[in-house]
């Protein structure tokens, strides 16, 4: 217990309202303004971290409604209210959810903002890294990105690499502990418990993909760059960084050709999103359609998906990769 200095102000406040009997910091907290930290999280993987690490010491609101695609979220109703009242906002860079970024800008100085893409040593990837080794630029991507000038946009999907996600968990822990220093030990304990699970996810993915007939990962949108980077796979996204950046027929045909050349037996669609693109490429390439969870929205909100959470969906991803890439 090292909270002697830090709780002195809370104890003083408690004394004023007549709660100074006993010595429980918890009792003092309840009477001061340091109840659970109010956290707003841009989308599911960030909410998951805040909920798991925050536990009863955080009141977490996810800003992306269930079943909604979080790219380019429109903030309305209770989500906007939560964003405007939060003490801590967790979000992913400038471009992923611009309306969330706007709130962060408007409320700078008045709340703590944690940009997960600014976490140190994340080794961020850029959109054009997805094109590496695929024979040059994809015209569909160039066209869809030209107007915004973000051809070097940072890939926001860091949570799909469990080791990078651990670093984000550390940053969430630090942020919460700075807001409520007296609860640091609780945040850290829950973080450590979560990290054990994330390490298991990592080992499962590593072992599942260690010996595969194909290392080419053809995905619906470019969400798996970090996972591919971690486990030495080659991601070939059908759409761009955002699922709505749909490719032209020429691109589809090119990817199908590449699939045949790389002996790809499975094209991966995304859990909770229509498999239209993956199906088109699979038909063209004579391949099957598999399913990976991008986990951009809560897994319980999918179309008949059996729920679960980040950890269980990532284990399912490991199994799907093992089957789809014909790994031993
Ligand atoms: Zn995405």
PDB file of C-alpha atoms and ligand atoms in Angstrom, residues 43 69-71 96 155-157 159-160 221-224 240-243 270 273 294 296, ligand 1:
ATOM      1  CA  UNK A  43     -14.694   1.052 -31.029  1.00  0.00           C
ATOM      2  CA  UNK A  69     -18.912  -0.572 -39.070  1.00  0.00           C
ATOM      3  CA  UNK A  70     -16.583   1.726 -37.076  1.00  0.00           C
ATOM      4  CA  UNK A  71     -14.697   3.258 -40.026  1.00  0.00           C
ATOM      5  CA  UNK A  96     -10.115   6.178 -38.694  1.00  0.00           C
ATOM      6  CA  UNK A 155      -2.940   1.200 -40.823  1.00  0.00           C
ATOM      7  CA  UNK A 156      -5.125   1.447 -37.687  1.00  0.00           C
ATOM      8  CA  UNK A 157      -5.741  -2.307 -37.164  1.00  0.00           C
ATOM      9  CA  UNK A 159      -5.217  -4.966 -32.282  1.00  0.00           C
ATOM     10  CA  UNK A 160      -5.030  -7.899 -34.675  1.00  0.00           C
ATOM     11  CA  UNK A 221     -10.251  -5.535 -46.449  1.00  0.00           C
ATOM     12  CA  UNK A 222      -6.723  -4.636 -45.426  1.00  0.00           C
ATOM     13  CA  UNK A 223      -7.237  -5.302 -41.721  1.00  0.00           C
ATOM     14  CA  UNK A 224      -4.647  -8.036 -41.212  1.00  0.00           C
ATOM     15  CA  UNK A 240      -8.472  -1.188 -49.190  1.00  0.00           C
ATOM     16  CA  UNK A 241      -7.847  -0.125 -45.598  1.00  0.00           C
ATOM     17  CA  UNK A 242     -11.562   0.530 -45.198  1.00  0.00           C
ATOM     18  CA  UNK A 243     -14.104  -2.111 -46.298  1.00  0.00           C
ATOM     19  CA  UNK A 270     -15.007 -11.009 -42.551  1.00  0.00           C
ATOM     20  CA  UNK A 273     -19.827  -8.403 -43.160  1.00  0.00           C
ATOM     21  CA  UNK A 294     -11.574  -8.356 -37.691  1.00  0.00           C
ATOM     22  CA  UNK A 296     -13.742  -4.010 -35.212  1.00  0.00           C
TER      23      UNK A 296
HETATM   24 ZN1  LIG B   1     -10.874  -1.927 -40.737  1.00  0.00          ZN
END
